[in-house]
């Protein structure tokens, strides 16, 4: 949690990267051409072409170049080439996130049913060895907290009880269908005209899914008001703009798209729509790959909507370490409830 993170400077820096790069701004549409010789050099990981005809080259040192007007120009540092060794240690006991001198076990398997929680702050634990330790961050991007610095500061003061919610809020509440059941409620106002999106979400930085890894995810959703755009994101805090696939709602139906590159979108031919004021279950299976052999599967209430292959990882050395749930993007005022959130590295 952020209160816990304030005591651990290295991990705070990592969370600032996470918060600062969660940008849903439009990216150029990218195709996959044959590489040219102007920018092509040893260590090339990925190459592409944007809508203006500029060729994009990403290298294993993390640098991204554009071939523009017949010249090769450095554009940005897309990732730190040492992000794995600087942030993780793998030994006989498993893989661990390095936090100063502490090692925190990564968590690819977790279940949250909110039954033992009375307040949203109960989700953020100080004891990293507690079986319930999983959630590390909340994001409340709204008209009263538009910028990264504003919503980071809001998250920090909320978790140390120094302030109250502004317009967006998260709460543990009763199930609207079953009073004996507790669920989590995300409430977001609409973004203003100068905002790309609004957000009200919960995140974990403890996942560890590299190329070839499988992630299985499932959760129950109840849309009480409005309609969110995205409801679960698999992201990387180590790459610019936190790229990764996410489940979205488009045309009233579930789909999956990538928040990177060509923003490839995988849609179903099913007539099944997303209900309002009714619980429904979303299940996802991804086998991560930066090539066409990635596996993409999506279910709603047991009906398989997607069963295909395609790109779902930003680069061959990509790592998806973030699970973000809730209203991860919305263009309208929305209230969303969730329950029984489950993530696993094996089928269930």
Short mmCIF file of C-alpha atoms in Angstrom, two decimals:
data_model
loop_
_atom_site.label_atom_id
_atom_site.label_comp_id
_atom_site.label_asym_id
_atom_site.label_seq_id
_atom_site.Cartn_x
_atom_site.Cartn_y
_atom_site.Cartn_z
CA UNK A 1 0.00 0.00 0.00
CA UNK A 2 1.10 3.60 -0.32
CA UNK A 3 1.35 4.06 3.46
CA UNK A 4 3.50 0.95 3.48
CA UNK A 5 5.35 2.26 0.43
CA UNK A 6 6.21 5.53 2.15
CA UNK A 7 8.44 3.48 4.42
CA UNK A 8 10.24 1.89 1.48
CA UNK A 9 11.73 4.45 -0.89
CA UNK A 10 12.70 2.07 -3.67
CA UNK A 11 9.20 0.75 -3.98
CA UNK A 12 7.74 4.27 -3.88
CA UNK A 13 9.77 5.13 -6.97
CA UNK A 14 8.39 2.06 -8.71
CA UNK A 15 4.84 3.09 -7.80
CA UNK A 16 5.44 6.59 -9.15
CA UNK A 17 6.45 4.97 -12.44
CA UNK A 18 3.23 2.94 -12.35
CA UNK A 19 1.06 5.95 -11.59
CA UNK A 20 2.83 8.29 -13.98
CA UNK A 21 2.69 5.93 -16.94
CA UNK A 22 -0.96 4.87 -16.68
CA UNK A 23 -1.86 7.17 -19.54
CA UNK A 24 -4.73 6.26 -21.84
CA UNK A 25 -3.88 8.95 -24.41
CA UNK A 26 -4.11 7.95 -28.04
CA UNK A 27 -1.06 6.20 -29.48
CA UNK A 28 -0.16 5.95 -33.18
CA UNK A 29 -1.52 3.01 -35.09
CA UNK A 30 1.41 0.71 -35.78
CA UNK A 31 1.85 -1.87 -38.51
CA UNK A 32 4.64 -4.42 -38.81
CA UNK A 33 6.76 -3.83 -41.95
CA UNK A 34 10.08 -5.15 -43.13
CA UNK A 35 12.85 -3.27 -41.28
CA UNK A 36 14.86 -0.66 -43.18
CA UNK A 37 18.62 -0.24 -43.07
CA UNK A 38 18.81 3.36 -41.81
CA UNK A 39 17.98 2.61 -38.17
CA UNK A 40 18.50 -1.14 -38.21
CA UNK A 41 21.40 -2.22 -36.00
CA UNK A 42 22.42 -4.99 -33.64
CA UNK A 43 20.07 -5.61 -30.72
CA UNK A 44 16.82 -4.84 -32.54
CA UNK A 45 13.83 -6.19 -30.55
CA UNK A 46 10.82 -4.79 -32.39
CA UNK A 47 10.10 -2.58 -35.41
CA UNK A 48 6.93 -1.01 -36.78
CA UNK A 49 5.50 1.88 -38.83
CA UNK A 50 3.18 4.60 -37.52
CA UNK A 51 0.32 6.32 -39.37
CA UNK A 52 2.64 9.08 -40.64
CA UNK A 53 4.95 6.54 -42.25
CA UNK A 54 7.66 6.86 -39.60
CA UNK A 55 9.39 3.59 -38.81
CA UNK A 56 9.79 2.73 -35.12
CA UNK A 57 12.74 0.69 -33.84
CA UNK A 58 13.03 -0.66 -30.28
CA UNK A 59 16.36 -2.10 -29.11
CA UNK A 60 17.40 -4.40 -26.30
CA UNK A 61 19.05 -1.43 -24.54
CA UNK A 62 15.55 0.04 -24.15
CA UNK A 63 16.02 2.85 -26.66
CA UNK A 64 13.30 3.70 -29.18
CA UNK A 65 14.24 5.38 -32.48
CA UNK A 66 12.19 6.88 -35.29
CA UNK A 67 13.26 6.79 -38.90
CA UNK A 68 12.09 10.22 -39.98
CA UNK A 69 12.77 12.16 -43.17
CA UNK A 70 15.58 9.80 -44.09
CA UNK A 71 17.34 10.10 -40.71
CA UNK A 72 17.43 7.90 -37.62
CA UNK A 73 16.38 9.90 -34.53
CA UNK A 74 16.36 8.87 -30.87
CA UNK A 75 12.82 9.32 -29.53
CA UNK A 76 12.72 8.02 -25.95
CA UNK A 77 13.98 5.45 -23.46
CA UNK A 78 11.16 2.90 -23.69
CA UNK A 79 12.44 0.76 -20.82
CA UNK A 80 15.46 0.31 -18.56
CA UNK A 81 17.41 -2.67 -19.96
CA UNK A 82 18.35 -3.67 -16.39
CA UNK A 83 14.82 -3.59 -15.01
CA UNK A 84 14.76 -7.33 -14.25
CA UNK A 85 18.04 -7.58 -12.32
CA UNK A 86 17.42 -4.24 -10.58
CA UNK A 87 13.95 -5.16 -9.35
CA UNK A 88 13.81 -8.96 -8.98
CA UNK A 89 15.76 -11.82 -7.46
CA UNK A 90 15.10 -15.45 -8.32
CA UNK A 91 16.42 -18.22 -6.09
CA UNK A 92 15.46 -21.72 -4.99
CA UNK A 93 12.52 -20.31 -3.02
CA UNK A 94 10.99 -18.44 -5.96
CA UNK A 95 10.97 -14.98 -7.51
CA UNK A 96 11.03 -11.89 -5.31
CA UNK A 97 10.54 -8.17 -5.80
CA UNK A 98 13.53 -6.27 -4.38
CA UNK A 99 12.53 -3.48 -1.99
CA UNK A 100 15.70 -1.91 -0.58
CA UNK A 101 17.13 -4.81 1.45
CA UNK A 102 13.79 -6.66 1.62
CA UNK A 103 12.55 -9.38 -0.72
CA UNK A 104 8.82 -9.61 -1.38
CA UNK A 105 7.48 -12.75 -3.02
CA UNK A 106 5.70 -12.14 -6.32
CA UNK A 107 2.10 -13.30 -6.32
CA UNK A 108 0.65 -14.84 -9.47
CA UNK A 109 -2.09 -16.60 -7.50
CA UNK A 110 -4.60 -14.72 -5.36
CA UNK A 111 -8.30 -14.63 -4.50
CA UNK A 112 -10.16 -11.63 -3.07
CA UNK A 113 -13.79 -12.00 -1.97
CA UNK A 114 -13.96 -8.98 0.40
CA UNK A 115 -15.69 -11.06 3.08
CA UNK A 116 -13.23 -10.07 5.82
CA UNK A 117 -12.95 -6.39 4.85
CA UNK A 118 -14.92 -3.58 6.52
CA UNK A 119 -13.23 -0.60 4.90
CA UNK A 120 -11.31 -0.09 1.65
CA UNK A 121 -8.14 0.63 3.68
CA UNK A 122 -8.32 -2.96 5.01
CA UNK A 123 -7.22 -4.06 1.53
CA UNK A 124 -3.79 -2.43 2.00
CA UNK A 125 -1.68 -4.37 4.48
CA UNK A 126 1.61 -3.51 6.15
CA UNK A 127 2.72 -7.11 6.69
CA UNK A 128 4.10 -8.41 3.38
CA UNK A 129 4.06 -12.00 4.70
CA UNK A 130 0.30 -11.89 5.34
CA UNK A 131 -1.57 -14.24 2.93
CA UNK A 132 -3.93 -11.34 2.15
CA UNK A 133 -1.10 -8.99 1.14
CA UNK A 134 -1.71 -8.23 -2.54
CA UNK A 135 -3.15 -4.78 -3.28
CA UNK A 136 -0.59 -1.97 -3.50
CA UNK A 137 -2.32 1.02 -5.08
CA UNK A 138 -5.54 2.83 -5.89
CA UNK A 139 -6.05 5.38 -8.68
CA UNK A 140 -8.71 8.10 -8.48
CA UNK A 141 -8.29 10.23 -11.59
CA UNK A 142 -11.11 12.75 -11.77
CA UNK A 143 -11.90 16.43 -12.37
CA UNK A 144 -10.67 17.23 -8.85
CA UNK A 145 -7.50 15.13 -9.26
CA UNK A 146 -6.60 15.32 -12.95
CA UNK A 147 -2.81 15.15 -12.93
CA UNK A 148 -0.47 12.36 -11.86
CA UNK A 149 0.85 14.40 -8.94
CA UNK A 150 -2.68 15.23 -7.79
CA UNK A 151 -4.04 11.69 -7.77
CA UNK A 152 -0.83 10.23 -6.33
CA UNK A 153 -1.03 12.72 -3.45
CA UNK A 154 -4.72 11.92 -2.97
CA UNK A 155 -4.02 8.17 -2.78
CA UNK A 156 -1.26 8.69 -0.22
CA UNK A 157 -3.28 10.91 2.10
CA UNK A 158 -6.33 8.63 1.90
CA UNK A 159 -4.32 5.62 3.03
CA UNK A 160 -2.82 7.42 6.01
CA UNK A 161 -6.19 8.96 6.99
CA UNK A 162 -5.16 12.54 6.35
CA UNK A 163 -7.99 13.36 3.95
CA UNK A 164 -11.27 12.14 2.48
CA UNK A 165 -12.32 11.22 -1.03
CA UNK A 166 -12.96 14.05 -3.47
CA UNK A 167 -15.33 13.06 -6.31
CA UNK A 168 -14.30 9.47 -7.16
CA UNK A 169 -14.41 6.93 -4.36
CA UNK A 170 -13.93 3.25 -3.40
CA UNK A 171 -15.93 1.49 -0.68
CA UNK A 172 -16.70 -1.92 0.76
CA UNK A 173 -20.46 -2.29 0.65
CA UNK A 174 -23.31 -4.82 0.72
CA UNK A 175 -24.12 -6.84 -2.37
CA UNK A 176 -27.26 -5.29 -3.97
CA UNK A 177 -28.57 -8.80 -4.58
CA UNK A 178 -27.51 -10.49 -1.32
CA UNK A 179 -27.34 -8.39 1.88
CA UNK A 180 -25.19 -11.04 3.57
CA UNK A 181 -22.41 -10.64 1.02
CA UNK A 182 -19.79 -7.86 0.91
CA UNK A 183 -18.38 -6.48 -2.35
CA UNK A 184 -16.22 -3.59 -3.50
CA UNK A 185 -17.79 -0.54 -5.12
CA UNK A 186 -16.01 1.83 -7.51
CA UNK A 187 -17.69 5.18 -8.21
CA UNK A 188 -16.39 7.62 -10.82
CA UNK A 189 -17.72 10.92 -12.07
CA UNK A 190 -17.39 11.73 -15.78
CA UNK A 191 -14.13 13.24 -17.04
CA UNK A 192 -14.16 16.89 -18.07
CA UNK A 193 -13.49 17.97 -21.65
CA UNK A 194 -9.78 18.49 -20.97
CA UNK A 195 -9.34 14.90 -19.70
CA UNK A 196 -8.76 11.75 -21.77
CA UNK A 197 -10.57 9.55 -19.24
CA UNK A 198 -11.57 9.17 -15.61
CA UNK A 199 -10.44 6.28 -13.42
CA UNK A 200 -11.38 4.63 -10.15
CA UNK A 201 -9.39 1.44 -9.72
CA UNK A 202 -7.43 -0.90 -7.49
CA UNK A 203 -4.03 -2.32 -8.48
CA UNK A 204 -1.41 -4.86 -7.48
CA UNK A 205 2.25 -4.57 -8.39
CA UNK A 206 3.04 -8.15 -7.33
CA UNK A 207 2.30 -10.09 -10.53
CA UNK A 208 5.12 -11.57 -12.63
CA UNK A 209 4.16 -12.74 -16.12
CA UNK A 210 6.85 -12.82 -18.83
CA UNK A 211 6.76 -14.07 -22.43
CA UNK A 212 5.34 -17.61 -22.56
CA UNK A 213 3.59 -17.29 -19.18
CA UNK A 214 -0.13 -17.97 -18.76
CA UNK A 215 -2.43 -15.74 -16.74
CA UNK A 216 -5.95 -16.76 -15.79
CA UNK A 217 -8.29 -14.13 -14.37
CA UNK A 218 -11.89 -14.18 -13.23
CA UNK A 219 -14.20 -11.76 -11.39
CA UNK A 220 -17.86 -10.96 -10.88
CA UNK A 221 -19.09 -7.55 -12.10
CA UNK A 222 -22.24 -5.51 -11.47
CA UNK A 223 -22.75 -2.24 -13.36
CA UNK A 224 -25.07 -0.12 -11.21
CA UNK A 225 -24.80 3.10 -13.22
CA UNK A 226 -23.21 4.28 -16.46
CA UNK A 227 -20.84 2.08 -18.45
CA UNK A 228 -17.07 1.72 -17.94
CA UNK A 229 -14.77 1.48 -20.95
CA UNK A 230 -12.17 -0.86 -19.44
CA UNK A 231 -12.63 -3.18 -16.45
CA UNK A 232 -9.36 -5.11 -16.05
CA UNK A 233 -5.85 -4.29 -17.29
CA UNK A 234 -2.67 -6.40 -17.41
CA UNK A 235 0.18 -3.87 -17.51
CA UNK A 236 3.90 -3.28 -17.06
CA UNK A 237 5.28 -0.51 -14.84
CA UNK A 238 8.73 -0.92 -16.44
CA UNK A 239 7.75 0.26 -19.94
CA UNK A 240 6.68 3.74 -21.00
CA UNK A 241 2.87 4.20 -20.73
CA UNK A 242 2.37 0.90 -18.83
CA UNK A 243 1.55 -1.16 -21.96
CA UNK A 244 -0.53 -4.32 -21.88
CA UNK A 245 -3.85 -5.93 -22.85
CA UNK A 246 -7.15 -5.02 -21.20
CA UNK A 247 -10.78 -6.11 -21.25
CA UNK A 248 -13.00 -3.35 -22.60
CA UNK A 249 -16.69 -2.79 -23.28
CA UNK A 250 -17.41 -1.57 -26.79
CA UNK A 251 -20.81 -1.51 -28.49
CA UNK A 252 -22.26 -3.01 -25.30
CA UNK A 253 -20.06 -6.12 -25.61
CA UNK A 254 -16.87 -7.39 -24.05
CA UNK A 255 -13.69 -7.26 -26.14
CA UNK A 256 -9.95 -7.20 -25.55
CA UNK A 257 -7.42 -4.69 -26.84
CA UNK A 258 -3.75 -3.81 -26.43
CA UNK A 259 -2.68 -0.51 -24.89
CA UNK A 260 0.44 -0.44 -27.07
CA UNK A 261 1.64 -0.68 -30.65
CA UNK A 262 -1.13 -1.07 -33.18
CA UNK A 263 -3.69 -1.21 -30.36
CA UNK A 264 -4.88 -4.50 -31.81
CA UNK A 265 -8.47 -5.20 -30.81
CA UNK A 266 -10.00 -8.66 -30.53
CA UNK A 267 -13.80 -8.72 -30.76
CA UNK A 268 -16.39 -11.46 -30.56
CA UNK A 269 -19.05 -12.42 -33.09
CA UNK A 270 -21.39 -13.33 -30.23
CA UNK A 271 -24.64 -11.43 -29.71
CA UNK A 272 -24.08 -11.52 -25.93
CA UNK A 273 -24.12 -8.05 -24.37
CA UNK A 274 -23.00 -6.75 -21.00
CA UNK A 275 -25.96 -6.49 -18.61
CA UNK A 276 -26.74 -3.57 -16.31
CA UNK A 277 -27.87 -4.01 -12.68
CA UNK A 278 -27.16 -7.73 -12.91
CA UNK A 279 -24.14 -9.77 -11.82
CA UNK A 280 -22.06 -11.32 -14.60
CA UNK A 281 -18.75 -13.19 -14.55
CA UNK A 282 -15.76 -12.34 -16.74
CA UNK A 283 -12.98 -14.87 -17.29
CA UNK A 284 -9.74 -14.28 -19.21
CA UNK A 285 -6.87 -16.52 -20.31
CA UNK A 286 -3.76 -15.03 -21.89
CA UNK A 287 -0.52 -16.71 -22.91
CA UNK A 288 1.80 -13.75 -23.35
CA UNK A 289 3.72 -13.25 -26.59
CA UNK A 290 4.97 -10.37 -28.72
CA UNK A 291 4.21 -12.42 -31.86
CA UNK A 292 1.09 -13.92 -33.38
CA UNK A 293 1.28 -17.06 -31.22
CA UNK A 294 -0.04 -15.34 -28.08
CA UNK A 295 -3.24 -16.95 -26.76
CA UNK A 296 -6.31 -14.78 -26.14
CA UNK A 297 -9.45 -16.25 -24.56
CA UNK A 298 -12.42 -14.46 -23.02
CA UNK A 299 -15.64 -15.74 -21.42
CA UNK A 300 -18.81 -14.11 -20.08
CA UNK A 301 -20.95 -16.22 -17.74
CA UNK A 302 -19.28 -19.38 -19.07
CA UNK A 303 -19.85 -18.53 -22.75
CA UNK A 304 -16.58 -18.30 -24.66
CA UNK A 305 -16.54 -15.03 -26.58
CA UNK A 306 -12.93 -15.14 -27.82
CA UNK A 307 -10.63 -18.02 -28.68
CA UNK A 308 -7.84 -16.73 -30.88
CA UNK A 309 -4.12 -16.08 -31.14
CA UNK A 310 -2.28 -12.80 -31.54
CA UNK A 311 0.10 -10.27 -30.03
CA UNK A 312 -0.55 -9.42 -26.36
CA UNK A 313 2.94 -8.48 -25.08
CA UNK A 314 4.81 -5.28 -25.90
CA UNK A 315 8.27 -6.80 -26.60
CA UNK A 316 10.01 -10.16 -26.39
CA UNK A 317 11.51 -9.14 -23.02
CA UNK A 318 8.22 -7.70 -21.75
CA UNK A 319 6.95 -8.35 -18.23
CA UNK A 320 3.38 -7.80 -17.07
CA UNK A 321 3.63 -7.02 -13.34
CA UNK A 322 0.42 -5.05 -12.74
CA UNK A 323 -3.16 -6.22 -12.31
CA UNK A 324 -5.58 -3.27 -12.34
CA UNK A 325 -9.27 -3.85 -11.65
CA UNK A 326 -12.35 -1.66 -11.35
CA UNK A 327 -13.08 1.36 -13.52
CA UNK A 328 -9.70 1.57 -15.21
CA UNK A 329 -11.15 3.99 -17.78
CA UNK A 330 -14.57 5.58 -18.31
CA UNK A 331 -15.98 8.40 -20.45
CA UNK A 332 -19.16 8.74 -18.32
CA UNK A 333 -20.23 8.74 -14.68
CA UNK A 334 -20.12 5.09 -13.61
CA UNK A 335 -20.70 2.93 -10.54
CA UNK A 336 -19.25 -0.58 -10.73
CA UNK A 337 -19.29 -3.34 -8.12
CA UNK A 338 -16.95 -6.34 -8.10
CA UNK A 339 -16.54 -9.58 -6.17
CA UNK A 340 -14.54 -12.81 -6.20
CA UNK A 341 -11.49 -11.42 -7.99
CA UNK A 342 -9.13 -14.27 -8.85
CA UNK A 343 -5.78 -14.42 -10.66
CA UNK A 344 -3.71 -17.54 -11.33
CA UNK A 345 -0.83 -18.82 -13.45
CA UNK A 346 -2.67 -22.11 -14.08
CA UNK A 347 -6.13 -22.98 -15.38
CA UNK A 348 -9.13 -23.06 -13.04
#
